[in-house]
Amino acid sequence: MRTFSDHSRALTLSALCVAQLAAPRLALAQTSRPTPPAPSTPAAWQGAARQDIEEAYELSVKNHPGMHDPFNKYFPGRLNAARDTARAMLPRVTDAASYSAVIARFSSVIQDGHAGAFALSSGSLPSRWPGFITVWRGNALRVYATYDGGPSVGAEVVGCDGVPIRTLIRRNVFAFQGREGEAGEWWVRARSVFVDRRNPFIAPPRACQFRANGKTTTIQLVWRDRDSTTLALFSRAYNGETLPIGLTEPRAKLFWMAMPTFSPDTAEITAYRNAFSQLTAKRNDLLAADAIVLDLRGNQGGSSEWSRQVAACLWGEDRVRRQMRAYFANVEIWWRSSAENAAYVVTAARQMREQGRPDIATEWDSLGVALTNAAARGDTFHVERNDTPVSSAVAADLPTDPPTLRTPVYVIVPGQCASACNDALDVFARFPNTVLIGAPGSGDSPYMEVRIREVASGLASVIIPNKVWVHRPRGAGVVYTPAMELRELEWSTAAFQRMIEADVMRRRTSGRKK
């Protein structure tokens, strides 16, 4: 029987931190099929929404591991509530925007980033904005950019139409996207309260109160279409300034490793390889540095192998491996062994072999057989356990380890940090010289190995994970909280460097006093 340790690429590192990674995580090719024509009448849109909600529900019931997860008793009830809530909205579906809103509401009720469905288009009409952009900083919504005569930059939004802004955000934003219980989601989602996506189930604000310099003013909002320039500014508002992948030295003894994506394209893979080589060549300089910065601004996840490579270069391959084996010592992987999930794994193995990854293909061949047999027997799960003994002396250095890195490592965390970005924090946070700065991150679902299944109408896709991590140390929805938040409006590199330099000086002064 295969054990978890046989299929544990997520818990191990490559042999060398400068290893030549052939490709990012491989995505399965989608089976092409003719796209049905879009509905042309309100009745047709309503019928499509009804059909697609039922299909998304049934696919989730049959394949999602949450339906049988003994450690998550809430999932089946939330899925049922999602279907019932969406059904109740159907009489008001008349077009693409209302269809998209119902699909979004179906997903938001489930409250799991790896469950639900999403519409593939929200319609032909552009979204609208009131001429200013807001961002969530700390515990308030503030004006990031504005038009002439609009609210002043930096002003706090108090409320709109007699409704406190937090209540309005919950009603108009979190009812249709994100998870309001996770701090990082506010940093990412709250700004959308001033984006009108033509959702007929909510009313865009008409008049809002803004507080600045001790004075509160009321402004009547005028909504207008967003253009490409506006969209780019919206992205920068919450992502901040993003740097290209690579290692730089802004000043002597300060090293800055930018990692804006863990889903690199061909050019970005080359940039990562070059950075690994630089980290290896400069390790003595890193040991004597004032600070090292690992910059995750803009990161939306992808494959965790990129962050593990960086960790291996900084702290040492074997040292990182021991820490992670201890961290995940009690983890089990439960694969939901439905017929569809088994077929997915078999297809994945074949496609990985066709794409030149025979090592992964062999692992998935074995897994495909195990899931196919489990499905044939009617087993709910195929379970993989970690049978590798874990030493209790995991923290102790070994003679074969490289010199211990004691330089402070500042990790810039964006609010949207989830999935493979959270995996990176799992690794970095194992070491006491790591300092998280920026924003609280977003939480993770324990449901992994996600596949996307398009519904028959071609209007939406269903999110179906194939496995669940049982006994993962970081629980579902748990977020990483930074030691220092950057609440400045502009998440610029200069702003972060000022914060880091001040902390480096504080540490240096504190060390002298001792």
XYZ file of C-alpha atoms in Angstrom:
514
model
C 0.000 0.000 0.000
C 1.279 3.474 -0.870
C 1.919 5.668 2.138
C 1.797 9.415 2.489
C 5.577 9.560 2.447
C 5.552 8.030 -1.057
C 3.409 10.870 -2.367
C 4.704 13.844 -0.392
C 6.133 16.273 -2.904
C 4.395 19.060 -1.021
C 6.449 18.300 2.092
C 9.879 17.824 0.609
C 12.470 19.874 -1.200
C 14.432 19.379 -4.365
C 17.903 17.964 -3.937
C 19.665 21.262 -4.591
C 18.465 24.796 -4.054
C 19.771 25.649 -7.525
C 17.962 22.705 -9.111
C 16.723 23.269 -12.645
C 12.947 23.233 -12.332
C 11.569 22.236 -15.701
C 8.163 23.881 -15.396
C 5.674 25.410 -13.000
C 2.855 23.277 -11.638
C 1.288 21.600 -14.643
C -2.293 22.396 -15.462
C -4.365 19.733 -17.121
C -5.464 20.462 -20.640
C -9.194 21.054 -20.816
C -11.265 18.846 -23.046
C -12.564 21.052 -25.849
C -16.236 20.978 -26.676
C -18.568 23.313 -28.506
C -19.709 26.244 -26.359
C -23.515 26.446 -26.231
C -25.010 29.787 -27.262
C -25.586 32.253 -24.424
C -29.191 32.694 -23.266
C -31.013 35.399 -25.217
C -34.096 36.001 -23.050
C -34.726 36.598 -19.339
C -36.506 33.242 -19.115
C -33.510 31.494 -20.683
C -31.108 33.142 -18.230
C -33.290 32.067 -15.331
C -33.446 28.519 -16.644
C -29.670 28.412 -17.083
C -29.130 29.643 -13.523
C -31.504 27.005 -12.154
C -29.813 24.233 -14.132
C -26.291 25.346 -13.258
C -26.929 25.718 -9.527
C -28.347 22.187 -9.424
C -25.414 20.851 -11.432
C -22.863 22.615 -9.206
C -24.610 21.200 -6.149
C -24.725 17.642 -7.494
C -21.093 17.685 -8.644
C -20.048 18.886 -5.191
C -22.118 16.247 -3.416
C -20.613 13.470 -5.525
C -16.981 14.594 -5.555
C -16.096 17.179 -2.890
C -14.257 15.630 0.105
C -16.026 18.061 2.436
C -19.261 16.108 2.075
C -17.738 13.228 4.038
C -15.099 15.020 6.123
C -15.613 13.925 9.751
C -13.591 16.951 10.916
C -15.871 19.463 9.170
C -19.441 18.788 10.201
C -20.597 22.110 8.728
C -19.781 21.543 5.062
C -22.878 19.543 3.989
C -25.194 22.018 5.699
C -23.481 24.987 4.100
C -23.689 23.381 0.669
C -27.414 22.776 1.162
C -27.888 26.343 2.379
C -25.979 27.620 -0.669
C -28.307 25.773 -3.025
C -31.438 26.926 -1.184
C -30.273 30.550 -1.068
C -29.502 30.529 -4.780
C -32.844 28.923 -5.606
C -34.648 31.711 -3.751
C -32.899 34.309 -5.923
C -33.858 32.714 -9.246
C -37.068 34.734 -9.894
C -34.942 37.894 -10.271
C -32.483 36.422 -12.773
C -32.921 38.105 -16.152
C -29.438 38.585 -17.645
C -25.723 37.806 -17.337
C -25.178 40.127 -14.361
C -27.987 38.643 -12.283
C -26.921 35.124 -13.312
C -23.365 35.873 -12.115
C -24.672 37.287 -8.831
C -26.604 34.076 -8.087
C -23.556 31.913 -8.824
C -21.436 34.174 -6.605
C -23.965 33.996 -3.778
C -24.033 30.194 -4.035
C -20.278 30.140 -3.438
C -20.177 32.768 -0.712
C -22.638 30.873 1.481
C -20.317 27.841 1.506
C -17.511 30.003 2.950
C -14.666 27.920 1.543
C -12.195 29.172 -1.036
C -11.960 25.697 -2.555
C -15.659 25.022 -3.066
C -18.562 26.435 -5.002
C -18.634 27.807 -8.542
C -17.887 30.936 -10.513
C -19.450 32.523 -13.574
C -17.213 32.715 -16.627
C -18.605 36.119 -17.640
C -20.548 38.791 -15.808
C -21.972 40.315 -18.971
C -21.064 42.813 -21.653
C -21.609 46.002 -19.647
C -18.504 47.397 -17.895
C -18.410 47.720 -14.137
C -18.754 51.205 -12.671
C -17.026 53.320 -10.011
C -17.854 56.647 -8.319
C -14.637 58.374 -9.380
C -12.563 57.407 -6.357
C -10.831 54.255 -5.104
C -10.674 53.023 -1.531
C -8.446 50.597 0.365
C -8.759 48.869 3.708
C -5.918 49.732 6.063
C -5.882 48.340 9.592
C -9.495 48.740 10.685
C -10.813 51.420 8.346
C -11.699 52.045 4.709
C -9.769 55.019 3.332
C -9.675 56.935 0.069
C -6.659 55.861 -1.998
C -7.181 57.950 -5.145
C -9.840 60.451 -6.151
C -11.117 62.745 -8.871
C -11.082 66.542 -8.657
C -13.656 67.688 -6.137
C -14.073 64.203 -4.691
C -13.277 63.017 -1.167
C -9.747 63.846 -0.051
C -7.041 61.189 -0.326
C -6.606 59.516 3.039
C -10.108 60.331 4.253
C -11.897 57.595 6.187
C -15.226 56.381 4.835
C -17.715 56.593 7.728
C -20.838 55.244 6.053
C -23.278 55.590 3.182
C -27.025 56.245 3.030
C -27.252 56.063 6.817
C -25.532 52.660 6.994
C -22.155 52.234 8.781
C -19.463 51.308 6.265
C -18.674 47.941 7.893
C -22.325 46.927 7.664
C -22.484 48.051 4.045
C -19.362 46.059 3.172
C -20.828 42.928 4.738
C -24.121 43.439 2.900
C -22.826 44.440 -0.545
C -19.445 42.710 -0.730
C -19.068 39.708 1.548
C -22.553 38.439 0.757
C -21.244 37.707 -2.740
C -17.487 37.222 -2.401
C -14.806 36.351 0.115
C -14.973 35.398 3.787
C -15.572 38.244 6.200
C -14.170 36.320 9.189
C -10.623 36.414 7.772
C -8.729 39.650 8.380
C -6.832 39.603 5.083
C -10.082 39.367 3.136
C -10.991 42.855 4.358
C -7.705 44.207 3.002
C -8.568 42.718 -0.400
C -12.370 42.764 -0.672
C -13.640 45.785 1.280
C -12.610 48.186 -1.503
C -15.203 46.530 -3.791
C -17.997 48.333 -1.937
C -17.319 51.142 -4.427
C -17.420 48.923 -7.513
C -20.787 48.422 -9.203
C -20.865 45.119 -11.117
C -24.543 45.569 -12.070
C -25.615 43.154 -9.340
C -29.406 43.647 -9.101
C -29.534 42.193 -5.578
C -27.690 45.153 -4.036
C -28.059 48.923 -4.308
C -24.878 50.944 -4.971
C -24.361 53.709 -2.397
C -25.789 57.120 -3.310
C -24.337 59.454 -0.675
C -21.420 58.773 1.682
C -19.781 60.436 4.653
C -16.009 60.975 4.760
C -13.961 62.035 7.768
C -10.647 63.881 7.423
C -8.805 66.226 9.772
C -11.596 65.980 12.323
C -14.270 67.092 9.847
C -17.015 64.945 8.298
C -18.426 65.771 4.871
C -21.171 64.174 2.778
C -20.674 63.600 -0.946
C -23.270 62.544 -3.505
C -21.840 59.750 -5.650
C -21.860 59.843 -9.440
C -21.236 56.430 -10.957
C -19.384 56.037 -14.258
C -17.873 53.171 -16.311
C -14.406 51.926 -15.406
C -11.726 51.869 -18.109
C -8.419 49.997 -18.387
C -6.482 52.764 -16.626
C -8.879 52.684 -13.709
C -8.660 48.887 -13.483
C -4.856 49.074 -13.267
C -5.112 51.609 -10.449
C -7.574 49.367 -8.591
C -5.041 46.530 -8.793
C -2.183 48.672 -7.509
C -4.328 49.963 -4.659
C -4.434 46.618 -2.871
C -1.430 44.821 -4.370
C 0.898 47.743 -3.859
C 4.037 48.186 -5.923
C 5.141 44.803 -7.257
C 8.723 44.083 -8.247
C 9.921 41.573 -10.848
C 11.147 38.200 -9.613
C 14.736 38.402 -8.468
C 17.302 39.282 -5.820
C 18.471 42.897 -5.470
C 20.553 44.830 -2.943
C 18.939 48.277 -2.398
C 21.853 49.205 -0.172
C 24.861 47.424 1.235
C 23.859 44.557 3.563
C 20.137 44.767 2.691
C 18.952 42.025 0.328
C 15.503 42.045 -1.314
C 14.015 38.880 -2.880
C 10.840 39.662 -4.852
C 8.379 36.778 -5.351
C 5.200 38.291 -6.876
C 3.993 34.948 -8.258
C 4.292 31.237 -7.623
C 2.807 30.508 -11.063
C 5.757 31.668 -13.171
C 5.823 31.712 -16.957
C 8.912 30.669 -18.912
C 10.753 33.962 -18.432
C 9.872 34.058 -14.747
C 11.133 30.492 -14.267
C 14.486 31.676 -15.606
C 14.365 34.621 -13.186
C 13.753 32.248 -10.270
C 16.642 30.022 -11.340
C 18.959 33.012 -11.522
C 17.820 34.152 -8.079
C 18.495 30.701 -6.589
C 22.004 30.801 -8.005
C 22.537 34.286 -6.554
C 21.231 33.261 -3.127
C 23.625 30.332 -3.112
C 26.607 32.391 -4.272
C 25.916 35.196 -1.792
C 25.108 33.099 1.274
C 28.125 34.386 3.229
C 26.956 37.925 2.507
C 23.449 36.984 3.663
C 24.850 35.639 6.937
C 26.459 39.031 7.621
C 23.607 41.182 6.273
C 21.514 43.663 8.249
C 18.282 42.222 6.829
C 16.804 40.003 4.136
C 13.395 40.823 2.640
C 11.119 38.228 1.050
C 8.556 40.276 -0.860
C 5.230 38.537 -1.586
C 3.305 41.590 -2.802
C 1.057 40.623 -5.701
C 1.375 36.916 -4.989
C -1.800 34.942 -5.766
C -0.352 31.473 -5.079
C 0.547 28.684 -7.489
C 3.168 26.050 -6.690
C 4.833 25.922 -3.283
C 8.091 24.584 -4.732
C 9.355 28.116 -5.460
C 9.177 29.298 -1.864
C 10.670 26.045 -0.587
C 13.630 26.570 -2.899
C 14.185 30.025 -1.437
C 13.969 28.620 2.087
C 16.482 25.897 1.218
C 18.934 28.516 -0.020
C 18.541 30.635 3.108
C 18.376 28.105 5.918
C 19.746 24.930 4.353
C 18.109 22.022 2.538
C 18.197 19.410 5.290
C 17.385 21.889 8.049
C 14.225 22.998 6.239
C 13.244 19.421 5.435
C 13.501 18.384 9.091
C 11.433 21.341 10.233
C 8.675 20.637 7.736
C 8.603 16.917 8.446
C 8.106 17.725 12.108
C 5.495 20.374 11.315
C 3.467 17.944 9.200
C 4.238 14.861 11.289
C 0.575 14.078 12.019
C -0.865 15.061 8.654
C -2.833 12.551 6.601
C -4.039 13.014 3.022
C -7.541 11.730 2.359
C -8.361 11.479 -1.355
C -12.072 11.525 -2.152
C -12.353 8.362 -4.216
C -15.290 9.150 -6.473
C -15.248 7.812 -10.018
C -14.749 11.327 -11.441
C -11.862 12.130 -9.098
C -10.170 8.820 -9.934
C -10.554 9.568 -13.645
C -9.020 13.001 -13.095
C -5.906 11.486 -11.502
C -5.551 8.930 -14.305
C -5.829 11.714 -16.890
C -3.345 13.835 -14.947
C -0.785 11.026 -14.997
C -1.122 10.641 -18.752
C -0.848 14.352 -19.450
C 2.156 14.769 -17.167
C 3.926 11.992 -19.049
C 3.068 13.687 -22.354
C 4.475 16.957 -20.983
C 7.789 15.379 -20.048
C 7.302 14.826 -16.284
C 7.696 11.029 -15.957
C 8.651 11.256 -12.252
C 5.331 12.854 -11.292
C 3.459 10.706 -13.821
C 4.673 7.528 -12.117
C 3.458 8.753 -8.729
C 0.080 9.647 -10.170
C -0.189 6.348 -12.020
C 0.006 4.586 -8.681
C -2.432 7.020 -7.086
C -4.839 6.598 -9.998
C -4.893 2.835 -9.493
C -5.502 3.281 -5.766
C -8.392 5.715 -6.288
C -9.942 3.638 -9.068
C -9.889 0.534 -6.864
C -11.241 2.481 -3.886
C -14.081 3.881 -6.011
C -14.903 0.395 -7.292
C -15.103 -0.880 -3.719
C -17.330 2.011 -2.729
C -14.763 3.453 -0.303
C -15.297 7.111 0.474
C -11.595 7.924 0.795
C -8.193 6.571 -0.122
C -5.990 7.527 2.838
C -2.258 8.277 2.725
C -0.421 8.467 6.027
C 3.030 9.744 6.881
C 4.834 6.612 8.059
C 8.261 8.249 8.218
C 9.515 8.518 11.841
C 10.169 12.093 12.946
C 13.106 12.847 15.202
C 12.342 14.760 18.390
C 15.592 16.663 17.876
C 14.292 18.388 14.772
C 15.463 21.837 15.888
C 19.023 20.734 16.563
C 21.627 21.581 13.956
C 23.629 18.756 12.426
C 27.301 18.832 11.464
C 26.268 18.622 7.809
C 24.095 21.758 8.010
C 25.373 25.053 6.611
C 26.044 27.879 9.116
C 22.864 29.034 10.834
C 21.220 32.097 9.292
C 20.523 34.591 12.089
C 19.941 37.652 9.898
C 16.393 39.024 10.351
C 14.222 37.860 7.460
C 11.296 40.225 6.827
C 8.434 38.654 4.870
C 6.024 41.115 3.244
C 2.567 39.547 3.444
C -0.304 40.859 1.258
C -3.924 40.505 2.321
C -4.653 38.001 -0.441
C -1.884 35.639 0.723
C -3.490 32.181 0.608
C -2.907 28.747 -0.888
C 0.760 28.436 -1.971
C 1.461 31.866 -0.499
C 0.350 30.529 2.899
C 2.465 27.429 2.241
C 5.429 29.783 1.953
C 4.622 31.317 5.335
C 4.335 27.827 6.824
C 7.973 27.272 5.847
C 9.397 30.707 6.642
C 7.663 30.892 10.019
C 9.435 27.740 11.218
C 12.537 29.845 11.803
C 12.785 32.340 14.701
C 14.557 35.020 12.670
C 11.477 35.446 10.432
C 9.406 38.627 10.896
C 6.066 38.953 9.077
C 5.140 42.492 8.022
C 2.453 44.088 5.886
C -1.098 42.812 6.321
C -2.860 39.810 7.821
C -3.242 37.112 5.183
C -6.264 35.144 4.032
C -7.153 31.726 5.349
C -6.874 28.418 3.563
C -9.212 25.557 2.984
C -7.805 22.106 3.814
C -9.320 20.894 0.539
C -6.601 20.716 -2.096
C -5.668 19.470 -5.580
C -8.433 21.509 -7.154
C -9.859 20.768 -10.569
C -12.263 22.999 -12.454
C -15.332 21.382 -13.996
C -17.317 23.432 -16.500
C -21.081 23.013 -16.301
C -23.095 21.916 -19.337
C -24.278 25.430 -20.189
C -20.689 26.671 -20.524
C -21.600 29.700 -18.386
C -19.869 28.675 -15.147
C -17.342 26.292 -13.661
C -17.456 24.273 -10.453
C -14.531 24.120 -8.016
C -13.804 20.513 -7.037
C -10.852 19.644 -4.799
C -9.795 16.011 -4.784
C -8.258 15.636 -1.349
C -8.348 16.957 2.203
C -5.387 17.535 4.496
C -6.356 16.012 7.835
C -4.661 17.268 11.032
C -2.931 20.122 9.222
C -1.330 22.310 11.940
C -2.740 25.521 10.465
C -6.494 25.125 10.694
C -9.054 26.047 8.062
C -9.534 29.803 7.937
C -6.604 30.541 10.251
C -4.563 33.512 9.032
C -1.018 34.655 9.617
C -0.885 37.965 11.508
C 2.063 40.298 10.872
C 4.257 41.569 13.678
C 4.067 44.993 12.001
C 1.236 46.217 9.780
C 1.900 48.784 7.060
C -1.146 51.038 7.171
C 0.147 53.655 4.751
C -2.081 54.132 1.717
C 0.674 53.357 -0.767
C 2.326 49.967 -0.350
C 5.492 51.200 -2.013
C 8.894 49.598 -1.757
C 10.166 52.796 -0.152
C 7.482 52.606 2.558
C 8.392 49.022 3.397
C 12.095 49.829 3.404
C 11.488 52.642 5.897
C 9.617 50.246 8.173
C 12.359 47.625 7.903
C 15.202 50.110 8.431
C 13.499 51.424 11.580
C 13.144 47.904 12.971
C 16.746 47.043 12.110
C 17.883 50.152 14.005
C 15.637 49.266 16.936
C 17.134 45.784 17.113
C 20.643 47.177 16.866
C 19.982 49.714 19.650
C 18.352 47.056 21.815
C 21.351 44.793 21.308
C 23.734 47.527 22.421
C 21.754 48.157 25.614
C 22.007 44.494 26.517
